[in-house]
Coordinates of C-alpha atoms in Angstrom, one line a residue:
M1 CA 0.0 0.0 0.0
R2 CA 1.2 3.4 -0.8
H3 CA 2.0 5.7 2.2
L4 CA 1.0 9.3 2.1
L5 CA 3.3 11.7 4.0
I6 CA 1.6 14.4 6.1
V7 CA 3.7 17.1 7.7
A8 CA 2.5 17.4 11.3
G9 CA 4.7 20.4 12.4
A10 CA 6.3 23.5 11.0
L11 CA 10.0 24.2 11.0
A12 CA 10.7 26.6 13.8
M13 CA 14.5 27.1 13.7
T14 CA 17.7 26.2 11.9
G15 CA 19.1 22.8 12.7
C16 CA 15.9 21.5 14.5
V17 CA 14.3 18.1 13.7
T18 CA 10.6 17.8 12.8
E19 CA 8.4 14.7 13.2
S20 CA 5.7 13.6 10.7
V21 CA 3.5 10.5 10.8
Y22 CA 2.2 8.3 8.1
L23 CA -1.6 8.5 7.5
G24 CA -3.5 5.9 9.6
S25 CA -0.3 5.0 11.6
D26 CA 1.5 6.3 14.6
K27 CA 4.9 5.4 13.1
P28 CA 7.0 8.6 13.1
V29 CA 9.0 9.8 10.1
V30 CA 12.2 11.7 11.0
E31 CA 13.3 14.5 8.6
K32 CA 16.5 16.6 9.1
R33 CA 16.0 20.2 8.3
I34 CA 18.5 22.0 6.2
N35 CA 21.2 23.9 8.2
N36 CA 21.3 27.4 6.8
E37 CA 24.8 28.1 7.9
D38 CA 26.1 25.0 6.3
A39 CA 24.2 25.9 3.1
A40 CA 25.8 29.4 3.3
R41 CA 29.3 27.9 3.6
T42 CA 28.7 25.6 0.6
R43 CA 27.7 28.7 -1.4
I44 CA 30.8 30.5 -0.2
S45 CA 33.0 27.6 -1.3
L46 CA 31.4 27.6 -4.7
A47 CA 31.8 31.4 -5.0
L48 CA 35.5 31.2 -4.3
K49 CA 36.0 28.4 -6.8
Y50 CA 34.2 30.5 -9.5
L51 CA 36.3 33.5 -8.6
S52 CA 39.5 31.5 -8.9
T53 CA 38.5 30.5 -12.5
G54 CA 37.6 34.1 -13.4
D55 CA 33.8 33.6 -13.4
S56 CA 33.0 36.6 -11.3
S57 CA 29.3 36.6 -12.2
Q58 CA 28.7 33.1 -10.7
A59 CA 30.9 34.0 -7.8
K60 CA 28.8 37.0 -6.9
Y61 CA 25.5 35.0 -7.4
N62 CA 26.6 32.3 -4.9
L63 CA 27.7 35.0 -2.4
E64 CA 24.3 36.6 -2.7
R65 CA 22.6 33.2 -2.1
A66 CA 24.9 32.7 1.0
A67 CA 23.8 36.0 2.4
V68 CA 20.1 34.9 2.0
F69 CA 20.8 31.7 3.9
A70 CA 22.9 33.3 6.7
P71 CA 22.8 37.1 6.7
K72 CA 24.5 37.3 10.1
L73 CA 27.4 34.9 9.4
P74 CA 30.7 36.8 9.4
E75 CA 32.1 34.4 6.8
V76 CA 29.5 35.6 4.3
H77 CA 30.6 39.2 4.7
Y78 CA 34.4 38.8 4.7
S79 CA 34.1 36.4 1.7
T80 CA 32.0 39.0 -0.1
A81 CA 34.7 41.6 0.9
Y82 CA 37.3 39.4 -0.7
Y83 CA 35.3 39.2 -3.9
Y84 CA 34.9 43.0 -4.0
S85 CA 38.6 43.4 -3.4
A86 CA 39.4 41.0 -6.2
V87 CA 37.3 42.9 -8.7
G88 CA 38.7 46.3 -7.6
E89 CA 35.7 47.6 -5.6
V90 CA 37.8 48.8 -2.6
E91 CA 35.0 50.8 -0.8
L92 CA 32.5 48.0 -1.1
A93 CA 35.1 45.6 0.2
K94 CA 35.9 47.8 3.2
K95 CA 32.1 48.1 3.9
S96 CA 31.7 44.3 3.9
Y97 CA 34.8 43.8 6.2
L98 CA 33.5 46.3 8.7
R99 CA 30.0 44.6 8.7
A100 CA 31.7 41.3 9.4
I101 CA 33.6 42.9 12.3
E102 CA 30.5 44.5 13.6
L103 CA 28.8 41.1 13.7
A104 CA 31.8 39.3 15.3
P105 CA 34.3 41.8 16.7
D106 CA 36.4 39.0 18.2
D107 CA 36.4 36.7 15.2
P108 CA 40.2 36.2 14.5
N109 CA 39.7 35.2 10.8
T110 CA 37.8 38.4 10.1
L111 CA 40.4 40.5 11.8
N112 CA 43.3 38.7 10.0
N113 CA 41.6 39.1 6.6
Y114 CA 40.8 42.8 7.1
G115 CA 44.4 43.4 8.2
V116 CA 45.6 41.8 4.9
F117 CA 43.2 44.0 3.0
L118 CA 44.4 47.2 4.7
C119 CA 48.0 46.2 4.0
G120 CA 47.2 45.7 0.3
N121 CA 45.8 49.3 0.3
G122 CA 48.9 50.9 1.8
Q123 CA 47.5 51.3 5.4
Y124 CA 50.4 49.6 7.2
D125 CA 49.8 51.0 10.7
E126 CA 46.1 50.0 10.6
A127 CA 46.9 46.6 9.2
Q128 CA 49.3 46.0 12.1
E129 CA 46.6 46.8 14.5
Y130 CA 44.1 44.3 13.2
L131 CA 46.6 41.5 12.5
L132 CA 48.0 41.8 16.0
A133 CA 44.4 41.9 17.4
A134 CA 43.8 38.5 15.7
I135 CA 47.0 37.1 17.1
A136 CA 46.0 38.2 20.6
I137 CA 42.8 36.1 20.6
P138 CA 43.6 32.9 22.7
S139 CA 41.5 30.6 20.5
Y140 CA 43.2 31.6 17.3
I141 CA 45.2 28.7 15.8
R142 CA 46.6 30.4 12.7
V143 CA 49.0 32.7 14.6
A144 CA 52.1 31.8 12.5
E145 CA 50.1 32.7 9.3
S146 CA 49.1 36.1 10.7
Y147 CA 52.7 36.8 11.8
E148 CA 53.8 36.0 8.3
N149 CA 51.1 38.3 6.9
L150 CA 52.5 41.1 9.1
A151 CA 56.0 40.4 7.9
L152 CA 55.0 40.5 4.2
C153 CA 53.1 43.8 4.9
A154 CA 56.2 45.2 6.6
I155 CA 58.4 44.4 3.6
E156 CA 56.0 46.1 1.2
N157 CA 56.5 49.2 3.3
D158 CA 60.3 48.9 3.7
E159 CA 60.0 48.1 7.4
F160 CA 62.6 45.4 7.3
G161 CA 63.3 45.5 11.1
D162 CA 59.6 44.7 11.7
A163 CA 59.6 42.1 9.0
Q164 CA 62.5 40.2 10.6
E165 CA 60.8 40.3 14.0
Y166 CA 57.5 39.0 12.7
L167 CA 59.0 36.2 10.6
E168 CA 61.0 35.0 13.5
S169 CA 57.8 34.9 15.6
S170 CA 56.1 33.0 12.8
V171 CA 58.9 30.4 12.8
K172 CA 58.7 30.1 16.6
H173 CA 55.0 29.4 16.5
S174 CA 55.4 26.9 13.6
P175 CA 59.0 25.8 13.3
L176 CA 58.5 23.8 10.1
R177 CA 56.3 26.3 8.3
S178 CA 57.7 26.3 4.8
S179 CA 56.9 29.7 3.5
S180 CA 58.0 31.4 6.8
L181 CA 61.4 29.6 6.7
I182 CA 62.1 30.5 3.1
N183 CA 60.9 34.1 3.5
L184 CA 63.1 34.6 6.6
S185 CA 66.0 33.1 4.8
A186 CA 65.4 35.4 1.9
L187 CA 65.3 38.4 4.3
Y188 CA 68.7 37.4 5.8
Y189 CA 70.0 37.0 2.2
A190 CA 68.8 40.5 1.4
K191 CA 70.7 41.8 4.5
S192 CA 73.8 39.9 3.4
D193 CA 73.6 37.7 6.6
L194 CA 74.4 34.6 4.5
I195 CA 75.2 32.3 7.4
K196 CA 71.8 32.7 9.0
A197 CA 70.1 32.4 5.6
Q198 CA 71.9 29.1 4.9
D199 CA 71.1 27.7 8.4
L200 CA 67.4 28.3 7.8
L201 CA 67.4 26.7 4.4
A202 CA 69.2 23.7 6.0
R203 CA 66.4 23.4 8.6
Y204 CA 63.9 23.5 5.7
E205 CA 65.8 20.8 3.8
D206 CA 66.4 18.6 6.9
A207 CA 62.6 18.3 7.1
G208 CA 62.6 16.5 3.8
R209 CA 61.3 19.5 1.9
V210 CA 62.3 20.9 -1.5
S211 CA 60.8 23.5 -3.8
S212 CA 61.9 25.7 -6.7
R213 CA 62.0 28.7 -4.4
S214 CA 64.3 27.0 -1.9
L215 CA 66.6 25.7 -4.6
L216 CA 67.0 29.1 -6.2
L217 CA 67.7 30.8 -2.9
S218 CA 70.2 28.1 -2.0
Y219 CA 71.9 28.6 -5.5
L220 CA 72.1 32.4 -4.8
I221 CA 73.5 32.0 -1.3
D222 CA 76.2 29.5 -2.5
N223 CA 77.2 31.8 -5.2
K224 CA 77.6 34.7 -2.8
M225 CA 79.6 32.6 -0.4
G226 CA 81.9 31.4 -3.1
H227 CA 80.7 27.8 -3.2
I228 CA 80.7 27.8 -6.9
Q229 CA 80.7 24.0 -7.4
K230 CA 77.8 23.5 -4.9
A231 CA 75.9 26.3 -6.6
E232 CA 76.3 24.7 -10.0
L233 CA 75.0 21.4 -8.6
T234 CA 72.0 23.1 -7.1
G235 CA 71.3 24.8 -10.4
K236 CA 71.3 21.4 -12.2
V237 CA 68.9 20.0 -9.6
L238 CA 66.6 23.0 -10.1
Q239 CA 66.6 22.6 -13.9
Q240 CA 66.0 18.8 -13.7
T241 CA 63.3 19.0 -11.1
Y242 CA 61.4 22.2 -11.8
F243 CA 62.3 22.9 -15.5
S244 CA 59.1 24.9 -16.2
S245 CA 59.3 27.1 -13.1
R246 CA 60.2 30.8 -13.1
E247 CA 63.1 30.0 -10.8
A248 CA 64.6 27.6 -13.2
L249 CA 64.1 30.1 -16.1
V250 CA 66.0 32.9 -14.4
V251 CA 69.0 30.6 -13.8
R252 CA 68.8 29.1 -17.2
E253 CA 68.8 32.6 -18.9
N254 CA 71.3 34.0 -16.4
K255 CA 68.9 36.6 -15.2
V256 CA 69.0 36.0 -11.5
E257 CA 68.7 39.8 -10.9
D258 CA 65.0 39.4 -11.9
S259 CA 64.4 36.8 -9.2
E260 CA 62.2 37.7 -6.2
F261 CA 65.2 37.3 -3.9
E262 CA 67.5 39.6 -5.8
Q263 CA 64.7 42.2 -6.1
L264 CA 64.2 42.0 -2.3
R265 CA 68.0 42.5 -1.8
Q266 CA 67.9 45.6 -4.0
Q267 CA 64.8 46.9 -2.2
Y268 CA 66.6 46.6 1.1
R269 CA 69.7 48.4 -0.2
K270 CA 67.6 51.2 -1.6
S271 CA 65.8 51.5 1.7
E272 CA 69.1 51.8 3.5
L273 CA 70.4 54.4 1.0
R274 CA 67.2 56.5 1.5
K275 CA 67.9 56.5 5.3
I276 CA 71.5 57.8 4.7
Q277 CA 70.2 60.5 2.3
K278 CA 67.6 61.7 4.9
T279 CA 70.4 61.8 7.5
V280 CA 72.6 63.9 5.3
V281 CA 69.8 66.3 4.3
R282 CA 68.8 66.7 8.0
E283 CA 72.4 67.6 8.9
V284 CA 72.5 70.2 6.1
E285 CA 69.2 71.7 7.0
Q286 CA 70.0 72.0 10.7
P287 CA 73.6 73.4 11.0
K288 CA 75.1 74.1 14.3
I289 CA 75.1 77.9 14.9
K290 CA 77.3 79.7 17.3
I291 CA 77.5 83.2 18.6
I292 CA 80.8 85.2 18.2
K293 CA 81.0 88.3 20.2
R294 CA 82.9 91.3 18.9
K295 CA 85.3 93.0 21.2
S296 CA 85.0 96.7 22.2
P297 CA 87.8 99.1 21.3
A298 CA 89.0 99.1 25.0
Q299 CA 89.3 95.3 24.9
E300 CA 91.1 95.5 21.6
E301 CA 93.8 97.9 23.0
G302 CA 94.5 95.4 25.8
L303 CA 95.4 92.6 23.5
T304 CA 99.0 91.7 22.7
E305 CA 100.1 90.8 19.1
S306 CA 100.1 87.1 20.0
S307 CA 96.6 87.2 21.4
K308 CA 95.1 88.8 18.3
Q309 CA 94.8 85.4 16.5
P310 CA 91.2 84.6 15.6
Q311 CA 89.3 82.9 18.4
I312 CA 85.8 81.5 18.8
V313 CA 84.2 82.3 22.0
N314 CA 82.5 79.4 23.8
A315 CA 78.8 80.2 23.5
P316 CA 75.7 78.1 23.8
L317 CA 74.2 76.7 20.7
I318 CA 71.0 78.5 19.5
K319 CA 68.2 77.1 17.5
V320 CA 67.6 78.1 13.9
D321 CA 64.0 78.9 15.0
A322 CA 65.4 81.9 16.8
I323 CA 66.1 83.7 13.5
A324 CA 63.0 82.5 11.7
S325 CA 61.8 86.0 11.3
E326 CA 64.7 86.8 8.9
P327 CA 64.3 86.0 5.2
A328 CA 65.5 82.5 4.3
Q329 CA 68.8 82.3 2.4
P330 CA 69.3 79.8 -0.4
F331 CA 72.3 78.4 1.4
I332 CA 74.8 79.2 4.2
E333 CA 78.4 79.2 3.1
T334 CA 80.7 77.5 5.6
S335 CA 84.4 78.1 5.4
L336 CA 87.0 76.0 7.1
Q337 CA 89.4 79.0 7.1
P338 CA 89.5 81.2 10.2
T339 CA 88.2 84.7 9.7
A340 CA 90.2 87.8 10.6
P341 CA 89.3 89.6 13.8
V342 CA 86.5 92.2 13.3
Q343 CA 87.5 95.8 14.0
S344 CA 84.8 97.6 16.0
S345 CA 83.8 101.2 15.1
E346 CA 82.4 103.8 17.4
S347 CA 79.0 103.4 15.9
E348 CA 78.9 99.7 16.8
V349 CA 77.3 98.6 20.0
D350 CA 79.6 96.9 22.5
S351 CA 79.3 93.1 22.6
A352 CA 77.3 93.0 19.4
E353 CA 76.4 89.5 18.4
S354 CA 77.0 88.1 15.0
I355 CA 75.8 84.7 13.8
S356 CA 78.3 82.4 12.1
T357 CA 78.3 78.8 10.9
L358 CA 82.0 78.1 11.7
P359 CA 82.5 74.5 12.8
P360 CA 83.9 74.0 16.3
L361 CA 87.7 74.0 16.5
K362 CA 89.4 70.6 16.9
S363 CA 91.7 69.9 19.8
N364 CA 95.3 68.8 19.1
S365 CA 94.3 65.2 19.8
D366 CA 91.5 65.4 17.3
I367 CA 93.8 66.7 14.6
E368 CA 96.4 64.0 15.3
Q369 CA 93.7 61.4 15.1
T370 CA 92.5 62.8 11.8
I371 CA 96.0 62.7 10.4
A372 CA 96.4 59.1 11.6
D373 CA 93.1 58.1 10.0
R374 CA 94.1 59.7 6.7
Q375 CA 97.4 57.9 6.7
A376 CA 95.6 54.6 7.4
L377 CA 93.9 55.0 4.0
G378 CA 97.1 54.1 2.3
L379 CA 98.7 51.8 4.9
I380 CA 96.3 48.8 5.1
E381 CA 98.6 45.8 5.7
L382 CA 97.3 42.5 4.4
P383 CA 97.8 39.8 7.0
F384 CA 99.3 36.6 5.5
H385 CA 101.0 33.4 6.4
E386 CA 104.0 32.0 4.6
V387 CA 103.4 28.3 4.2
K388 CA 106.1 26.0 5.7
K389 CA 106.9 22.5 4.9
G390 CA 104.3 20.0 6.1
E391 CA 101.6 22.7 6.6
T392 CA 98.2 22.4 5.1
L393 CA 95.4 24.9 4.6
F394 CA 93.5 23.1 7.4
S395 CA 96.3 23.4 9.9
I396 CA 96.7 27.1 9.0
S397 CA 92.9 27.7 9.5
V398 CA 93.1 26.0 12.9
R399 CA 96.2 28.0 13.9
Y400 CA 94.7 31.3 13.1
N401 CA 91.1 30.4 14.0
V402 CA 89.9 31.2 10.5
K403 CA 87.3 29.2 8.7
L404 CA 88.8 27.0 6.0
Q405 CA 86.2 28.1 3.5
K406 CA 87.2 31.7 4.0
L407 CA 90.8 30.9 3.3
L408 CA 89.9 29.1 0.1
E409 CA 87.7 32.1 -0.9
W410 CA 90.3 34.8 -0.1
N411 CA 93.1 32.9 -1.9
G412 CA 91.2 31.8 -5.0
L413 CA 91.6 28.1 -4.1
A414 CA 89.2 25.1 -4.2
H415 CA 88.8 22.1 -1.9
G416 CA 91.7 19.7 -2.5
D417 CA 94.1 22.3 -3.8
Q418 CA 97.7 21.8 -2.5
V419 CA 99.8 24.8 -1.3
N420 CA 103.6 24.6 -1.6
A421 CA 106.1 25.8 1.0
G422 CA 106.8 29.4 0.6
T423 CA 103.4 30.3 -0.7
K424 CA 101.7 33.3 0.9
V425 CA 98.2 32.6 2.2
Y426 CA 96.1 35.6 2.9
L427 CA 94.4 35.4 6.4
N428 CA 91.8 38.1 5.6
D429 CA 90.1 39.4 2.5
P430 CA 92.8 40.9 0.3
N431 CA 90.3 42.9 -1.7
V432 CA 90.4 46.1 0.5
Y433 CA 90.4 48.7 -2.3
H434 CA 88.4 49.6 -5.3
R435 CA 90.3 51.7 -7.9
V436 CA 88.0 54.3 -9.4
V437 CA 87.3 54.3 -13.1
E438 CA 85.5 56.8 -15.3
G439 CA 81.8 56.9 -14.4
D440 CA 82.1 55.4 -11.0
T441 CA 79.9 56.8 -8.2
L442 CA 79.9 56.1 -4.5
F443 CA 76.4 54.6 -4.8
G444 CA 77.6 52.3 -7.6
I445 CA 80.6 51.1 -5.6
S446 CA 78.4 50.4 -2.5
V447 CA 76.0 48.3 -4.6
K448 CA 78.9 46.4 -6.3
Y449 CA 80.5 45.4 -3.0
N450 CA 77.4 45.2 -0.9
I451 CA 78.6 47.8 1.5
L452 CA 76.5 50.5 3.1
M453 CA 77.2 53.9 1.5
K454 CA 77.4 55.4 5.0
K455 CA 80.3 53.1 5.8
L456 CA 82.2 54.1 2.6
L457 CA 81.9 57.7 3.4
E458 CA 83.1 57.1 6.9
W459 CA 86.1 54.8 6.0
N460 CA 87.3 57.1 3.2
E461 CA 86.4 60.5 4.9
L462 CA 84.4 61.5 1.9
S463 CA 81.4 63.9 1.6
F464 CA 78.2 62.7 0.2
E465 CA 78.5 64.7 -3.0
E466 CA 82.3 64.4 -3.5
H467 CA 83.4 63.7 -7.1
L468 CA 85.5 60.6 -7.6
T469 CA 88.5 61.0 -9.9
P470 CA 89.7 58.0 -12.0
G471 CA 92.6 56.1 -10.4
R472 CA 91.7 56.9 -6.8
K473 CA 91.6 54.1 -4.3
I474 CA 88.4 53.6 -2.3
L475 CA 88.7 51.6 0.9
L476 CA 86.3 48.7 1.2
V477 CA 87.1 47.9 4.8
D478 CA 87.2 49.8 8.1
P479 CA 90.9 50.8 8.5
K480 CA 90.6 50.9 12.3
T481 CA 89.4 47.3 12.6
Y482 CA 90.8 45.5 9.5
S483 CA 93.1 42.9 10.9
L484 CA 93.4 39.2 11.3

């Protein structure tokens, strides 16, 4: 006999169970009611898949259906915000994110996603606030991911100190997180801290992991450290394993400068250069100003011939703001030569004050130190050891507490090379000078040798805008500390 189904009750709320009975029988029929939140999440999943394939119309339709099923579910609104962000509707995206936060202010996923959105729109400080708020929620389990998001955001804004701190935190929370390990290693590479960069990659590889990114970074680090044979082997593995990858392509075409890691390195260098330029400009715009008091005629008569040499009276520094009412001059000329004593006339007021930008006089000890420093520019002695019979590079490295790899690098040797008695082995990097050629600039030299421009200026006692003449030697090491 055919059973007719009669609904005995109405659906009152999401997720509840209703009971019906068959006509003429007390036997219950159990029906599960559709869970609206699950239905909404299904629609969200479909929407994101459509969006990833470029079908934005279907993506939007499914998000709208999700909103009908669960209008107060935060996932609906931050997924909608993600859609709007992807299609370039920034204001609508922001509105959807804020609606999601309004519905669930302590939902860490919403806070994380909004932080990433703010970072993508150049709002670094606000992005930090929301990402750190997500991390602070005890129940949040994707802490390492949020720290990595913070680091990537910091890098986009040239905040490399913050980036390193956040990536280190990410690795602490998830020691084997692949992307964090590679990104932190890449940051160390950008800062020329090659040992730390190599150690992190070793940790990544020890976990049995390999990728085209890790192989390229390893290739670059080995090249920088002078491990040419190892770099060539890594390059071959990259070509054989990931031939169609972008990383393999840049090595194959010898365009490693186009790789993400070299671009990060250049970004860091430019950031450091901008800091130096700002420091120089600040020093030029805020010169130290001293007051020189003119002497009255009575005071002049009491001076002996020997005491009439130019002197600078010790006077407190005054701020430039104190003369702000005077018209601004295009520049203030500063002379290193002492000026002659000013003769006072009867019309001048006693102790009249004049403003000068003369630099403070150096003491004898300062002058002697300057002379010694300048002499040091041409008197760098290269430490070396003359090989004796029976000695090996390894025994020399142990004797002088120098890494064997460094000895090989500094002396242009490879593993297994023999050195004969009487051979001079350099115990420090012998490349201490750069000889200027036509067209050289300080910035170009700093980039070539991976040295901060500020250091070059200091070691060679140069000014920021000084012209370099061909043939001149530029020190590439600190003359005060260069030794074994």
